[in-house]
Every structure is written in C-alpha cells, then in structure tokens.
Coordinates of C-alpha atoms in Angstrom, one line a residue:
M207 CA -0.1 -0.2 0.0
S208 CA 2.9 2.2 0.8
K209 CA 4.3 2.0 -2.6
V210 CA 1.1 2.7 -4.4
L211 CA 0.7 6.1 -2.4
H212 CA 4.5 6.7 -3.4
K213 CA 3.9 6.1 -6.9
S214 CA 0.5 8.0 -6.8
F215 CA 2.3 11.2 -5.5
Y216 CA 4.9 10.9 -8.1
L217 CA 2.4 10.6 -10.8
I218 CA 0.3 13.6 -9.6
L219 CA 3.3 15.5 -9.8
L220 CA 4.7 14.3 -12.8
V221 CA 1.1 15.3 -14.4
F222 CA 1.4 19.0 -13.0
V223 CA 5.0 19.2 -14.2
A224 CA 4.1 17.8 -17.7
V225 CA 1.4 20.4 -18.2
F226 CA 3.8 23.2 -17.2
I227 CA 6.4 22.1 -19.6
A228 CA 3.6 21.5 -22.5
S229 CA 2.0 25.0 -21.8
S230 CA 5.6 26.6 -21.9
L231 CA 5.8 25.6 -25.3
L232 CA 3.2 27.8 -26.4
V233 CA 2.5 30.4 -23.6
R234 CA 5.2 32.7 -22.0
A235 CA 4.2 33.9 -18.6
Q236 CA 5.8 37.2 -17.4
Y237 CA 6.2 39.5 -14.7
N238 CA 7.8 43.0 -15.6
Y239 CA 6.4 45.9 -13.6
A240 CA 8.3 48.3 -16.0
L241 CA 6.6 47.0 -19.5
Y242 CA 3.1 45.9 -17.9
G243 CA 2.8 47.4 -14.5
D244 CA 1.8 45.1 -11.5
N245 CA 0.0 42.5 -13.6
P246 CA 0.4 38.8 -14.4
I247 CA 0.9 38.5 -18.4
L248 CA 0.3 35.3 -20.3
G249 CA 1.1 35.6 -24.2
M250 CA 2.5 33.5 -27.2
Q251 CA 5.6 32.1 -26.9
Q252 CA 8.7 33.7 -28.5
W253 CA 10.5 30.8 -30.1
S254 CA 13.1 33.3 -31.8
V255 CA 14.3 33.8 -28.2
F256 CA 13.2 30.8 -26.1
L257 CA 15.0 28.2 -28.5
P258 CA 18.5 29.9 -28.4
V259 CA 18.3 30.6 -24.3
I260 CA 17.5 27.0 -24.0
L261 CA 20.5 25.7 -26.3
L262 CA 22.7 28.3 -24.5
L263 CA 21.7 27.5 -20.9
L264 CA 21.9 23.4 -21.9
G265 CA 25.5 24.3 -23.4
S266 CA 26.3 26.1 -20.4
G267 CA 25.1 23.8 -18.0
V268 CA 26.9 20.6 -19.5
G269 CA 30.1 22.6 -19.5
L270 CA 29.6 23.7 -16.0
Y271 CA 28.9 20.3 -14.7
A272 CA 31.7 18.8 -16.3
L273 CA 34.0 21.1 -14.3
C274 CA 32.1 20.5 -11.0
L275 CA 33.0 16.6 -11.5
K276 CA 36.5 17.7 -11.4
L277 CA 36.0 18.9 -7.8
N278 CA 35.4 15.5 -6.9
K279 CA 38.9 14.9 -5.7
Y280 CA 38.7 17.7 -3.2
S281 CA 37.4 17.3 0.4
P282 CA 34.0 18.9 1.1
K283 CA 35.8 20.6 4.3
V284 CA 37.3 22.8 1.7
V285 CA 34.9 23.0 -1.4
I286 CA 31.9 23.6 0.8
P287 CA 33.0 26.8 2.7
I288 CA 34.7 28.2 -0.3
V289 CA 31.4 28.0 -2.8
L290 CA 29.2 29.4 0.4
L291 CA 31.9 32.2 0.9
C292 CA 31.9 32.8 -3.1
S293 CA 28.0 33.1 -2.9
L294 CA 28.3 35.4 0.1
V295 CA 30.6 37.8 -2.1
I296 CA 28.2 37.7 -5.2
Q297 CA 25.1 38.5 -2.7
I298 CA 26.8 41.4 -0.9
I299 CA 27.9 42.7 -4.4
I300 CA 24.3 42.5 -5.5
I301 CA 22.9 44.5 -2.8
F302 CA 25.6 47.3 -3.5
V303 CA 25.0 47.3 -7.0
F304 CA 21.1 47.3 -6.8
P305 CA 20.5 49.6 -3.6
R306 CA 16.7 48.7 -3.7
V307 CA 14.7 50.5 -0.8
P308 CA 11.6 49.2 0.7
T309 CA 8.3 49.7 -0.8
D310 CA 4.8 48.3 -0.3
D311 CA 4.5 46.2 2.5
S312 CA 8.0 45.8 3.2
Q313 CA 8.3 49.7 3.7
T314 CA 5.4 49.4 6.0
V315 CA 6.6 46.6 8.4
L316 CA 10.0 48.5 8.5
S317 CA 8.4 51.9 9.5
L318 CA 6.1 49.9 12.4
A319 CA 9.4 48.3 13.6
M320 CA 10.8 51.9 13.9
N321 CA 7.8 53.4 15.6
M322 CA 7.7 50.6 18.2
L323 CA 11.4 50.8 18.8
Y324 CA 11.5 54.4 19.1
D325 CA 8.0 55.5 20.1
Q326 CA 6.7 52.5 21.8
D327 CA 3.7 52.9 19.2
Y328 CA 1.6 49.9 18.7
A329 CA -1.4 51.6 17.3
S330 CA -1.1 49.6 14.4
F331 CA -2.9 46.9 16.4
E332 CA -6.1 48.9 16.7
T333 CA -9.3 48.8 14.3
G334 CA -7.9 50.0 10.7
G335 CA -4.2 49.5 11.6
Y336 CA -2.2 47.4 9.3
L337 CA -1.6 44.8 12.3
H338 CA -5.1 44.8 13.2
M339 CA -6.1 43.6 9.7
F340 CA -2.5 41.5 9.1
P341 CA -1.4 40.3 12.8
F342 CA 0.7 37.6 11.2
N343 CA 2.9 40.1 9.9
Y344 CA 3.9 41.1 13.4
S345 CA 6.8 38.5 13.1
I346 CA 8.8 40.2 10.5
V347 CA 8.0 43.7 12.4
L348 CA 9.4 42.1 15.5
Y349 CA 12.3 40.8 13.8
L350 CA 13.3 44.0 12.1
K351 CA 12.6 45.8 15.4
T352 CA 15.2 43.5 17.1
L353 CA 17.6 44.1 14.2
L354 CA 17.0 47.8 14.4
Y355 CA 17.8 47.7 18.4
L356 CA 20.9 45.5 17.9
F357 CA 22.7 47.1 15.0
P358 CA 23.0 50.2 13.2
D359 CA 19.8 51.6 11.7
N360 CA 20.6 50.9 8.0
Y361 CA 18.8 48.6 5.1
L362 CA 22.3 47.0 4.5
V363 CA 22.2 45.2 8.0
I364 CA 18.8 43.9 7.3
K365 CA 20.0 42.6 3.8
L366 CA 22.9 41.0 5.1
F367 CA 21.1 38.8 7.4
N368 CA 18.8 37.9 4.4
I369 CA 22.0 36.8 2.8
L370 CA 23.1 34.8 5.8
F371 CA 19.6 33.0 5.8
S372 CA 19.7 32.7 1.8
T373 CA 23.3 30.9 2.5
L374 CA 21.8 28.5 5.0
T375 CA 18.9 27.8 2.5
T376 CA 21.8 26.9 0.2
F377 CA 23.7 24.7 2.5
M378 CA 20.5 22.8 3.4
I379 CA 19.8 22.4 -0.4
Y380 CA 23.3 20.5 -0.5
L381 CA 22.5 18.4 2.7
I382 CA 19.0 17.6 1.5
Y383 CA 20.5 16.2 -1.8
K384 CA 23.1 14.4 0.1
Q385 CA 20.1 12.7 2.3
V386 CA 17.9 11.8 -0.6
N387 CA 20.4 10.7 -3.3
D388 CA 22.7 9.0 -0.7
R389 CA 23.0 6.0 -3.3
S390 CA 25.4 8.4 -5.2
T391 CA 29.2 7.8 -4.9
E392 CA 30.1 11.3 -5.9
R393 CA 30.5 14.3 -3.8
D394 CA 27.8 16.1 -5.9
Y395 CA 29.3 19.7 -5.7
G396 CA 27.3 20.8 -8.8
V397 CA 24.0 21.1 -6.9
L398 CA 25.8 23.1 -4.1
I399 CA 27.1 25.5 -6.8
F400 CA 23.7 25.6 -8.5
A401 CA 21.8 26.5 -5.5
A402 CA 24.8 29.1 -4.5
T403 CA 24.4 30.9 -7.9
Y404 CA 20.6 30.6 -8.5
L405 CA 19.8 34.2 -9.6
P406 CA 16.4 34.5 -7.9
S407 CA 17.7 33.6 -4.5
L408 CA 20.6 36.1 -5.1
F409 CA 18.4 39.0 -5.9
L410 CA 15.6 38.6 -3.4
N411 CA 17.8 39.4 -0.7
N412 CA 17.0 42.9 -1.6
L413 CA 13.6 42.3 -0.4
I414 CA 12.8 43.4 3.2
Y415 CA 10.1 40.8 4.0
N416 CA 9.8 37.4 5.5
D417 CA 10.4 35.3 2.3
V418 CA 14.0 34.5 2.6
I419 CA 13.7 34.0 6.3
A420 CA 10.8 31.6 6.0
T421 CA 12.5 29.7 3.2
A422 CA 15.6 29.0 5.2
F423 CA 13.5 27.8 8.4
L424 CA 11.3 25.6 6.2
T425 CA 14.0 24.0 4.2
S426 CA 15.8 23.3 7.1
C427 CA 12.8 21.5 8.9
L428 CA 12.8 19.3 5.7
Y429 CA 16.1 18.2 6.1
F430 CA 15.6 17.3 9.7
I431 CA 12.2 15.5 8.7
I432 CA 14.2 13.3 6.0
R433 CA 16.9 12.7 8.8
F434 CA 14.6 11.6 11.3
V435 CA 12.7 9.1 8.7
R436 CA 16.1 7.5 8.3
E437 CA 17.7 7.8 11.7
K438 CA 14.8 7.6 14.0
S439 CA 16.6 10.1 16.5
W440 CA 14.4 12.1 18.6
K441 CA 17.0 15.0 18.4
T442 CA 16.4 15.4 14.9
I443 CA 12.7 15.4 15.1
V444 CA 12.9 18.2 17.8
I445 CA 15.1 20.3 15.9
A446 CA 12.8 19.9 12.9
A447 CA 9.7 20.8 15.0
V448 CA 11.5 24.0 15.9
F449 CA 12.6 25.3 12.6
L450 CA 8.8 24.4 11.2
A451 CA 7.8 26.7 14.3
M452 CA 10.0 29.6 13.3
G453 CA 9.3 29.0 9.6
N454 CA 5.4 29.2 9.9
Y455 CA 5.7 32.1 12.4
F456 CA 7.5 34.1 9.7
R457 CA 5.0 32.8 6.8
S458 CA 1.9 31.0 7.6
I459 CA 2.3 28.6 5.2
G460 CA 4.1 26.1 7.5
V461 CA 1.0 23.9 7.5
I462 CA 1.7 22.7 4.0
V463 CA 5.2 21.5 5.5
L464 CA 3.7 20.1 8.7
I465 CA 1.0 18.0 6.5
A466 CA 3.8 16.8 4.1
A467 CA 6.2 16.0 7.1
I468 CA 3.1 13.9 8.9
V469 CA 2.5 12.3 5.5
T470 CA 5.8 11.3 5.1
I471 CA 6.2 10.1 8.8
L472 CA 3.3 7.6 8.3
L473 CA 4.5 6.2 5.0
N474 CA 7.3 5.1 7.1
L475 CA 5.3 3.8 9.9
R476 CA 6.7 0.2 9.5
S477 CA 10.3 1.4 9.9
I478 CA 9.9 4.0 12.3
G479 CA 7.6 2.1 14.8
T480 CA 3.9 3.1 15.8
K481 CA 4.6 4.7 19.2
K482 CA 7.6 6.8 17.7
V483 CA 5.5 8.0 14.9
I484 CA 2.6 9.2 17.3
I485 CA 5.0 10.8 19.5
S486 CA 6.9 12.7 16.8
I487 CA 4.0 13.9 15.0
G488 CA 2.7 15.3 18.4
V489 CA 5.9 17.0 18.6
L490 CA 5.4 18.8 15.4
A491 CA 1.9 19.5 16.4
M492 CA 2.6 20.9 19.8
L493 CA 5.6 23.1 19.3
F494 CA 3.9 24.6 15.5
N495 CA 2.1 27.5 17.2
V496 CA 4.4 28.1 20.3
P497 CA 5.9 31.4 18.6
T498 CA 2.5 32.5 17.8
W499 CA 1.0 31.9 21.4
T500 CA 3.9 33.3 22.9
Q501 CA 3.9 36.5 20.9
N502 CA 0.2 37.0 21.9
A503 CA 0.9 36.6 25.6
V504 CA 3.4 39.0 25.7
L505 CA 1.6 41.7 23.8
Q506 CA -1.4 41.1 26.1
S507 CA 0.3 41.0 29.1
S508 CA 2.7 44.0 28.5
G509 CA -0.4 46.1 27.6
A510 CA 0.3 46.7 24.0
V511 CA -2.9 45.2 22.8
S512 CA -6.2 45.1 24.7
A513 CA -7.6 42.1 22.9
P514 CA -6.3 39.0 21.3
V515 CA -4.5 39.6 18.4
G516 CA -6.3 38.5 15.0
E517 CA -9.7 38.7 16.7
N518 CA -10.9 40.7 14.2
A519 CA -8.3 40.5 11.3
A520 CA -8.9 39.9 7.9
P521 CA -10.3 36.5 7.4
V522 CA -8.6 33.5 5.0
Y523 CA -11.7 34.1 2.6
M524 CA -10.7 37.8 1.6
W525 CA -7.9 35.4 0.0
L526 CA -9.7 33.2 -1.2
N527 CA -12.1 35.7 -2.9
M528 CA -9.1 37.2 -4.4
G529 CA -8.1 33.8 -5.7
I530 CA -11.4 33.7 -8.1
N531 CA -11.1 36.5 -10.6
L532 CA -11.5 35.8 -14.2
E533 CA -9.6 38.8 -15.5
R534 CA -6.6 38.5 -13.4
F535 CA -6.7 34.6 -12.6
G536 CA -6.4 35.1 -8.9
F537 CA -3.7 37.9 -8.9
W538 CA -4.2 41.0 -6.7
D539 CA -7.5 42.3 -7.3
N540 CA -6.6 46.1 -7.0
M541 CA -8.2 46.5 -3.5
E542 CA -11.6 45.3 -4.2
S543 CA -11.7 42.4 -1.7
Y544 CA -10.1 45.2 0.7
Q545 CA -12.8 47.3 0.4
I546 CA -15.2 44.8 1.3
Y547 CA -13.4 44.0 4.4
Q548 CA -12.4 47.6 5.4
R549 CA -15.4 49.6 4.1
Q550 CA -18.4 47.2 3.9
A551 CA -17.7 45.1 7.0
N552 CA -16.0 48.1 8.7
Y553 CA -13.1 45.6 10.1
S554 CA -15.1 42.8 11.4
K555 CA -13.9 39.5 10.8
A556 CA -17.4 37.9 11.2
E557 CA -19.3 40.5 9.0
S558 CA -16.6 40.3 6.3
T559 CA -16.3 36.4 6.4
A560 CA -19.8 36.2 5.4
L561 CA -19.7 38.7 2.5
F562 CA -16.7 37.1 1.1
K563 CA -18.6 33.8 1.5
Q564 CA -21.6 35.6 -0.6
E565 CA -19.2 37.1 -2.9
I566 CA -17.4 33.7 -3.7
G567 CA -20.5 32.0 -4.3
N568 CA -21.7 34.9 -6.8
K569 CA -18.4 34.4 -8.6
L570 CA -18.8 30.5 -8.7
S571 CA -22.4 30.8 -9.9
E572 CA -22.2 33.7 -12.6
A573 CA -19.1 31.7 -14.2
S574 CA -19.5 29.1 -16.8
A575 CA -17.7 25.9 -16.2
S576 CA -15.4 26.6 -19.1
E577 CA -14.7 30.2 -17.6
L578 CA -13.8 28.7 -14.4
V579 CA -11.4 26.0 -15.9
Q580 CA -9.7 28.5 -18.2
M581 CA -9.2 30.7 -14.9
Y582 CA -7.8 28.1 -13.0
Y583 CA -5.4 26.9 -15.7
K584 CA -4.0 30.3 -16.1
K585 CA -3.7 30.5 -12.6
I586 CA -1.6 27.5 -12.3
I587 CA 0.5 28.3 -15.3
W588 CA 1.2 31.8 -14.4
T589 CA 2.1 30.9 -10.8
W590 CA 4.4 28.1 -11.7
T591 CA 6.1 28.9 -14.9
E592 CA 6.8 32.7 -14.6
G593 CA 9.9 31.3 -13.1
T594 CA 11.6 34.5 -11.9
Y595 CA 9.5 34.6 -8.7
Q596 CA 8.8 38.4 -9.4
M597 CA 12.7 39.1 -9.2
D598 CA 12.1 42.1 -11.4
R599 CA 10.3 44.2 -9.1
Y600 CA 11.5 42.9 -5.5
G601 CA 14.9 42.0 -6.4
I602 CA 16.1 44.0 -9.2
G603 CA 14.0 47.4 -8.5
N604 CA 13.1 49.7 -10.8
E605 CA 13.5 53.8 -11.1
S606 CA 10.4 53.7 -13.3
S607 CA 7.5 55.8 -12.2
M608 CA 5.0 53.9 -14.4
G609 CA 1.5 54.4 -13.2
A610 CA -0.3 51.4 -14.6
G611 CA -1.2 48.6 -12.4
R612 CA 0.7 49.8 -9.3
G613 CA 0.7 48.1 -6.0
R614 CA -1.0 48.4 -2.9
G615 CA 0.7 51.5 -1.8
G616 CA 0.7 52.9 -5.4
G617 CA 4.3 53.6 -5.0
I618 CA 7.3 52.9 -7.5
A619 CA 8.0 49.3 -7.7
G620 CA 11.4 49.4 -5.9
S621 CA 13.3 52.3 -6.4
Y622 CA 17.1 53.1 -5.4
S623 CA 19.3 54.7 -2.6
Y624 CA 21.5 55.7 -5.4
T625 CA 21.8 55.0 -9.2
N626 CA 25.0 53.7 -11.0
T627 CA 25.9 52.3 -14.4
I628 CA 24.4 48.9 -13.9
T629 CA 21.2 50.0 -12.8
E630 CA 20.9 52.4 -15.7
L631 CA 21.9 49.4 -18.1
L632 CA 19.1 47.3 -16.6
Q633 CA 16.6 50.1 -16.3
G634 CA 12.9 49.5 -17.4
G635 CA 12.5 47.6 -20.5
S636 CA 16.0 47.4 -21.4
A637 CA 17.6 44.7 -23.5
Y638 CA 19.8 43.6 -20.4
R639 CA 16.9 43.3 -18.3
T640 CA 14.8 41.7 -20.4
G641 CA 17.5 39.3 -21.3
L642 CA 18.1 38.5 -17.6
L643 CA 14.4 37.7 -17.0
W644 CA 14.7 35.4 -20.0
I645 CA 17.5 33.5 -18.8
V646 CA 16.0 32.7 -15.3
Y647 CA 12.7 31.9 -17.2
V648 CA 14.0 29.4 -19.6
M649 CA 16.0 28.1 -16.5
N650 CA 13.2 27.2 -14.7
F651 CA 11.7 25.8 -17.6
L652 CA 14.5 23.3 -17.9
M653 CA 14.3 22.8 -14.4
Y654 CA 10.8 21.2 -14.9
C655 CA 12.0 19.1 -18.0
F656 CA 14.7 17.5 -15.8
I657 CA 12.4 17.2 -12.9
L658 CA 10.2 15.2 -15.4
I659 CA 13.2 13.0 -16.3
R660 CA 13.8 12.3 -12.5
L661 CA 10.2 11.5 -11.9
V662 CA 9.9 9.1 -14.6
G663 CA 13.0 7.5 -13.5
G664 CA 12.0 7.1 -10.2
I665 CA 8.7 5.6 -11.1
R666 CA 10.5 2.9 -13.5
R667 CA 13.0 2.0 -11.0
K668 CA 10.3 2.0 -8.2
R669 CA 12.6 4.2 -6.0
Y670 CA 10.9 6.9 -4.4
D671 CA 13.3 8.6 -2.0
E672 CA 12.3 12.0 -2.9
V673 CA 8.6 11.7 -1.7
S674 CA 9.1 14.3 1.0
L675 CA 10.1 16.9 -1.5
I676 CA 7.2 16.2 -3.8
L677 CA 4.5 16.2 -1.1
V678 CA 5.6 19.6 -0.2
I679 CA 5.4 20.8 -3.8
L680 CA 2.2 19.3 -4.4
G681 CA 1.0 20.9 -1.2
F682 CA 2.0 24.2 -2.6
I683 CA 0.2 23.7 -6.1
G684 CA -2.9 22.4 -4.2
F685 CA -2.9 25.7 -1.9
Y686 CA -2.3 28.4 -4.8
I687 CA -4.9 26.8 -6.9
L688 CA -7.4 28.2 -4.2
W689 CA -5.4 31.6 -2.5
E690 CA -4.3 34.5 -4.1
I691 CA -1.3 34.3 -6.3
K692 CA 2.0 36.0 -6.7
S693 CA 4.8 33.8 -8.5
R694 CA 7.2 35.0 -5.3
Y695 CA 4.7 33.2 -3.0
I696 CA 6.0 29.7 -4.3
Y697 CA 9.5 30.9 -3.5
P698 CA 9.8 28.5 -0.4
V699 CA 10.0 25.4 -2.9
Y700 CA 12.8 26.8 -5.0
P701 CA 15.1 24.7 -2.9
L702 CA 13.4 21.6 -3.4
L703 CA 12.8 22.5 -7.5
V704 CA 16.8 22.6 -7.3
V705 CA 17.4 19.4 -5.9
L706 CA 15.1 17.4 -8.2
S707 CA 16.1 19.2 -11.3
Y708 CA 19.9 18.4 -10.6
M709 CA 19.1 14.9 -9.9
G710 CA 17.1 15.0 -13.3
F711 CA 20.2 16.8 -14.9
K712 CA 22.7 14.2 -13.3
D713 CA 20.7 11.0 -14.8
T714 CA 20.6 12.8 -17.9
Y715 CA 24.2 13.4 -18.2
D716 CA 25.1 10.1 -17.0
F717 CA 22.9 8.5 -19.6
I718 CA 24.2 10.5 -22.8
F719 CA 27.7 10.3 -21.9
H720 CA 27.6 6.8 -20.9
R721 CA 29.1 7.3 -17.6
K722 CA 28.6 3.3 -16.7
G723 CA 30.7 3.2 -13.8
T724 CA 28.9 6.0 -12.1
L725 CA 25.7 4.4 -12.9
E726 CA 26.5 0.9 -11.9
R727 CA 27.7 2.3 -8.5
Y728 CA 24.7 4.1 -8.1
S729 CA 22.4 1.0 -8.5
L730 CA 24.3 -1.3 -6.6
R731 CA 25.1 0.6 -3.5
K732 CA 23.3 -0.2 -0.5
R733 CA 21.7 2.5 1.6

C-alpha cells in the first residue's frame, strides 16, 4: 500500500510538471513591472528567443557540470566553505549594485518596527491599523525591530541578514540532496554551486520581508524530517519541529510543510514504529504554534494590545475571494477585496467572512464551467512557469514611475538609494533586463524538464526517495490553486525544485555520456 501511495504522489506531480512544460511551449508567463505594471501576463511563446536561450543554457550547464565533476577529488571541508563564501560575496555585491529601497508591505513593516522601537507606538494593532488587519506580519516587524535595536539603523544590515539566511538555505539544499540521493558515490558539488548561484535567491535578498527567512527555516525543517525518517533520532524531530514553528511564524504556510511531514512519517510507519510515529507527530503539532501563542501572550501582558491579536483580522476568505478572478486569474484584485473588509464590514472578521462567502458563491455561480477551467488553468500556469519569482520588482528594483497597475501602496516598484551604471543598463524594459529575465525564465523551464526525467526514472525504478519533497511541492500547488497568487509566493519551494532538477540533470548527463561506472555504483550501492 505504501508503494502505491508513493507512486501516486509521483504520478500526480508528473502530470502537473508535464502540463507546465507543454504549456510553456505555447504560452510565455511574464512579470515585468516596467513594461506591464503590477499585472500577470500570459502571451504567446517567442520561439525566436526561447530556443536559443534553451540551447545556450544547456550548453553552459553541460560545461559547468563537467567542471564540477573535477572537484570530486577535493574534500567537502574545503569545497563547501569556499563555494558558500563565494556566494556570500556575490550576494553582497548585488545589494550594493542594486540598492533597492523598501516599498509597499516591506516599507510598512519597517516603519512599524521603527515606530515600536523608538516611540513605543503599537497603534497599528488598533481598528484599521495594518497589524489589526494582518497580525501575522508582526513576526517580521518584531524581527526588524530586534535588528534595529542591536545594529545600526541601515538597510544594509537587514539585507546582510537576508544573505545569511539565503546562504543557510543553499547549504541545506546540498544536505537535502545528499540525504535523498545517498546512493550516489560522488560528492555532487554541482548542486551546491547551482544553489549558490541561483539568480532569484541572489536578487531577492533585496526584499526586506519574510520570504527569505521563512524559506531558510522551512528548508531546514525538511532536511531534519528526512534525517528523522532515516535515523529515527528524537533530536532530529525536535530540531525539525523548532525550524517548522519558526518558518510558520514568519510565513503562515508552514501548515503545508507540516502536513507533508506528517504524511512522510506515516508512509514510513513500519520502519519507524507506531509509538515513535505518534510521538513525533505530537512534537511537530505541539510546537507548531508556540511562537504565535508566546507573541500574543507577551503583547497582552505588556498592555500593547487590549484584545487577542487576530480577533478581527482579515479572514482567510479574503484571499480565497481574491483567488477567484476571471480577468486577473487570482492575482491581486486592486483593492476590491480590501474594500469589502474595510468599508462594507468595517474591519469586522465575522461580518466580512459572511460577505466574502457570498461574493465567492456569486463568482462561482455566475461564471460558466469553461470560464472557471480557463481561469484555474491560467492561474496555475502563470504562478508556476513565470519562473523569476518576480525578482524584476522585488530584487532588481526599478526607478520607473509608470502608473499602470501599481501595487497596494501605489508607489514605485522598488526605487534605489542611488543609481549607477549597472542600474541604468538594467533600467525599465532595457535589453539587459529583458535578457536576464529570459535566462531565469528558461532556467525554470529546463528545471521542470529535468524534474520530469527524474520522476519518470523514479517510477520506472520503483524508488521513491524524494517523496517528502514531492509532497511539499504538491501541497503548494494545491494551496495556490485556491489562494491569491504571486509567483513570489512559491519561493519557499525553489530549494526542492533545485534538488529534483539537479537529480534529473545528472541522470540525463550520465545516460548521454555513458558514465556506466557511475550508474552501476549508483544502482548497486546499499543504503
């Protein structure tokens, strides 16, 4: 029964990945604020650019992989620190070359952190305030407040901590790879170098928000879950639970990882043992909300808030309502849902919940089955094939003051503290910026191609070592079918896509170049 479930999960993801690949042959998903404003764009695929970039990246990938193989003779104690250090240097250079200043939500949470630190101002929790509506963002406010207290008041300090978290994620990608691919006799430095130079992760350190931090914690959690399944150690499950709780505290999507972790543990019930399975699931569940409970208790006991945080917060139905939108297929609906909560319901969770349920019902009943199918198809394809995680706006930044489709604050999509030759070269719709976005987009497409190869190979060989990663990805796919979408929202799964795609690339390389010795060692080595 366990093998049947494993295979089913692989097949489900295989179908989605096949749809992503097939759709990308016809449709190009884009996000370019300077050209299109804050809008999701689906246009015809441009094969005159698409194919040459595919060939360029494939050729470069083969060459770089061959170079990485030469590093096998060197010790991990030498190679890993050097690669991580080089990645750190690259990331630091990027934040100086692209000195993007906070805008929209990132500016809001930073301002709130400063108000609380310097003026003891907690008015944002009062009716109509930002944290009254979105109390889950107090975690990032508290984090920023702590950094401002401990270190100089400077954007660079916050971005440097982003870089540290991003580097932790890179290291965890390598460790996860080695755990799930432990049959390999090679040191596989290629996956480390790929993760260390993955463009979206390098640029999104410019975003002063919760994405980079939550990704580091949730990726670390998954690594220790995999170790627990293999080692059955209480220490690993406790560490996993702590990382999961912190990841969820910063981004409330930890429940996806929690469910994936529980399913993974249950799939290994026989090897772990019933008693240990029950206790381990209990540990994950009990620690899951401890940071939020502690935060709320401290706020109430200190008198910063007079009522439980979240009592009248915006309900989940607001984001579910945003997620049903025929015109923008679930993308930000330009304040329509906010106005229901703010104006019609007067910031009341109960009243707005009833209104949102009614609105959702109306949308579903008024749209035809064909329209709904098209909307959900566009929603899935844009979210998962856009490929850049919107690094155009949140990472590179833009001095353009284009008005069309601006975000919630109506401000510029990431202006700079200062400009330089590089920011001018990548300004707006320049060929340099467009070329960079094309490279990242095509890289994402090729990653899906190699993931497909890995999934097919796993099913054929009846080896399902990567099921924990697949469960998390499936959880994100399912969740964002219903929720409001941004391609940035799926950033926490990029580490898993890197691992799976590298496995598929390695399988393909070994097959094409007939690395029989490697393949034989891979298949015969015992776990």
